[in-house]
PDB file of C-alpha atoms in Angstrom:
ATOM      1  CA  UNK A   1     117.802  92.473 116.931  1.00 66.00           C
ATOM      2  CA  UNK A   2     117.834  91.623 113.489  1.00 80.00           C
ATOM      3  CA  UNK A   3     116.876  94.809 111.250  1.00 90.00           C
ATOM      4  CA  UNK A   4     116.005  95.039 107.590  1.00 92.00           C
ATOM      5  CA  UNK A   5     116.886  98.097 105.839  1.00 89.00           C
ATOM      6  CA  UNK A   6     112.922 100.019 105.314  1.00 90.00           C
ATOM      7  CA  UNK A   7     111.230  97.567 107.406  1.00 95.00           C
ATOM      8  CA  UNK A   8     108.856  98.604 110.296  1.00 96.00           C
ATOM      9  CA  UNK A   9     111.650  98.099 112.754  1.00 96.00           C
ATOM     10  CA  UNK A  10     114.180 100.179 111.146  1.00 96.00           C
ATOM     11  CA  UNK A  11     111.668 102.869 110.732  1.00 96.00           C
ATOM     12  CA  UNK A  12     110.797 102.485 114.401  1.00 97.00           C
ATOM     13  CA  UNK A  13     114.227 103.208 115.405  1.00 96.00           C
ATOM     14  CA  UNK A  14     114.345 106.241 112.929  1.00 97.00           C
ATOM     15  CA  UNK A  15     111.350 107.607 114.740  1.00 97.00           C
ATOM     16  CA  UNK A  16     112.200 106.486 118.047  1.00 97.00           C
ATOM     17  CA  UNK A  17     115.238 109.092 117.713  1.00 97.00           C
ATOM     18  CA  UNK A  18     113.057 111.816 116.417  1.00 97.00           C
ATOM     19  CA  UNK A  19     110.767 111.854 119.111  1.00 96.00           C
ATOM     20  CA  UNK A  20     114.069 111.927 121.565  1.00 96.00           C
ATOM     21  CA  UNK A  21     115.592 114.951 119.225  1.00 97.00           C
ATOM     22  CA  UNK A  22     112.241 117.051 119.036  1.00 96.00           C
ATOM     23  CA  UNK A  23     110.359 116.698 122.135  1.00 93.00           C
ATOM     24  CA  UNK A  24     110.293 120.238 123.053  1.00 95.00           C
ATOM     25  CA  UNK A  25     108.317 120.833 119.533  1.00 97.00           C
ATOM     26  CA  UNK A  26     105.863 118.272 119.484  1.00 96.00           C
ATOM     27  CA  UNK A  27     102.511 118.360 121.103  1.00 96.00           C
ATOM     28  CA  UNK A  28     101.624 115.121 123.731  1.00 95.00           C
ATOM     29  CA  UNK A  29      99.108 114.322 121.390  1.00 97.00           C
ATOM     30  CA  UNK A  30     101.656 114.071 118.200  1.00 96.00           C
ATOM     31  CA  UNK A  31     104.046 112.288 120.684  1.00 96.00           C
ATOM     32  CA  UNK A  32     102.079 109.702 121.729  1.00 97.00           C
ATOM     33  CA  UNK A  33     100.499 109.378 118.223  1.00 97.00           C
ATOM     34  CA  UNK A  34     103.864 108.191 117.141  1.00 97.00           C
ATOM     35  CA  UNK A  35     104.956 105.986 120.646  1.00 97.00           C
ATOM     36  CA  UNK A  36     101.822 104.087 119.735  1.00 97.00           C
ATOM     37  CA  UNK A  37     103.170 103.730 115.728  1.00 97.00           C
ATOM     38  CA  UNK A  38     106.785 102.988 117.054  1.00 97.00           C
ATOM     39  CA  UNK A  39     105.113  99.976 119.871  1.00 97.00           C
ATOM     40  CA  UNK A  40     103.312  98.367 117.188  1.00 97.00           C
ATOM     41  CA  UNK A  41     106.021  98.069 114.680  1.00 96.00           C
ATOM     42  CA  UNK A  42     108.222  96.744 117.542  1.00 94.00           C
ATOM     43  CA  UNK A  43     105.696  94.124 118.782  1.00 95.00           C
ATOM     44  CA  UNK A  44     104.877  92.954 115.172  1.00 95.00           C
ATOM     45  CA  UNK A  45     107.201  91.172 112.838  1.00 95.00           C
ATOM     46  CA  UNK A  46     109.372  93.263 110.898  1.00 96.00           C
ATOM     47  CA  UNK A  47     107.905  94.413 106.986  1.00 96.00           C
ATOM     48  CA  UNK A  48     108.639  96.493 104.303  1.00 94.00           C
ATOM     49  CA  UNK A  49     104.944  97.812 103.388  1.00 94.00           C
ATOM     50  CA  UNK A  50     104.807  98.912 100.096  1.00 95.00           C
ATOM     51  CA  UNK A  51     104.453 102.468  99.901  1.00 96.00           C
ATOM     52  CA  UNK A  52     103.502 104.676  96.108  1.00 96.00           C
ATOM     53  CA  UNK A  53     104.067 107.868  94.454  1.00 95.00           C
ATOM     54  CA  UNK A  54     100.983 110.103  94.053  1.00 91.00           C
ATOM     55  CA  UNK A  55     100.011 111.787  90.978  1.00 89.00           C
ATOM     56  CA  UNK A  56      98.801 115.107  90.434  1.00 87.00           C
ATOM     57  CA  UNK A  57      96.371 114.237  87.769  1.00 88.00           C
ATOM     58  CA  UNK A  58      94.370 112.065  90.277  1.00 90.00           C
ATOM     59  CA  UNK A  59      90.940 113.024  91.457  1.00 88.00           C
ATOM     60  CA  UNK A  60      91.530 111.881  94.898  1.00 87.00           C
ATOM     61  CA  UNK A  61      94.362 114.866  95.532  1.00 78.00           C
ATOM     62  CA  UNK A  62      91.799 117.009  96.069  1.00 76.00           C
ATOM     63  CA  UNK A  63      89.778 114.778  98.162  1.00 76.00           C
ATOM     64  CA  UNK A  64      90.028 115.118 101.789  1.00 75.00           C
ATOM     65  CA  UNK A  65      90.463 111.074 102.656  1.00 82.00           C
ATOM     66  CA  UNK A  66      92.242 109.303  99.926  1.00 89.00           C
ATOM     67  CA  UNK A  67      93.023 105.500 100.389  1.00 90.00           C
ATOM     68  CA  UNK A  68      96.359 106.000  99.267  1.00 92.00           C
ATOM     69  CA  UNK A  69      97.473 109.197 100.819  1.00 91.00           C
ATOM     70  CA  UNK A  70      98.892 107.309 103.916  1.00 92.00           C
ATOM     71  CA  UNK A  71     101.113 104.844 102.003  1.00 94.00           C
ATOM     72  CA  UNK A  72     102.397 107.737  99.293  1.00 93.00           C
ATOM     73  CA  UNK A  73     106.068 108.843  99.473  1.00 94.00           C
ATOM     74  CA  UNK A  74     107.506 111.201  96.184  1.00 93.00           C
ATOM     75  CA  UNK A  75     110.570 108.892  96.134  1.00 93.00           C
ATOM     76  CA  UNK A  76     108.520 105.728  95.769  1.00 95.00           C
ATOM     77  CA  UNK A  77     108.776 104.189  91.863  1.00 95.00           C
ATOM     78  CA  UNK A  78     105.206 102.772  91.726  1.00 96.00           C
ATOM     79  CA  UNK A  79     102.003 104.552  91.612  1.00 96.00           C
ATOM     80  CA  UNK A  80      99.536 104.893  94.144  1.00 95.00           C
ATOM     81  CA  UNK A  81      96.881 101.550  92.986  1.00 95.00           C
ATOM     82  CA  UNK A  82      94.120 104.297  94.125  1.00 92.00           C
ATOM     83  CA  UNK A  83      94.904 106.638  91.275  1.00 93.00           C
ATOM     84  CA  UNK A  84      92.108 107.613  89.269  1.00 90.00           C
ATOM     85  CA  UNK A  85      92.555 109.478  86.236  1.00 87.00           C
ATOM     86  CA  UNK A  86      91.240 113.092  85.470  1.00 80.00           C
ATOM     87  CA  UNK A  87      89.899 113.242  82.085  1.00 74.00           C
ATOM     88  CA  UNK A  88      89.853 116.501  80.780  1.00 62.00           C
TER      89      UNK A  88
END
């Protein structure tokens, strides 16, 4: 299988061994959660989704669904396209 490095198939391997490594510490609902995540990144062409830093001066930190919040990583260089400024 051809792999690219940070795609969706690449990640699915990465989780794929996690679940192996930690079963005895997840829950069958938190396992499943992620067989379901690792199945459709197999069955789907591999990506590299763009993923964004978050910033603390946002308003949406402090909101409990922001669009964002599921595509932020700290090591990403962009910033999140949801951020919305706090004016002080």
């Amino acid at each position: 299988m051809d792999v690219q490095e940070n795609g969706t198939k690449w990640a699915a391997m990465v989780a794929n061994a996690y679940v192996k490594r930690h079963r005895e510490i997840m829950t069958a609902e938190e396992a499943h959660a992620l067989r379901i995540l690792i199945a459709a990144a197999v069955k789907n062409p591999d990506a590299q989704p763009p993923t964004w830093h978050c910033d603390i001066y946002c308003r949406n930190v402090r909101h409990v669904s922001c669009e964002g919040e599921l595509c932020a990583e700290d090591c990403a260089p962009d910033l999140c396209p949801y951020y919305d400024e706090m004016l002080y």
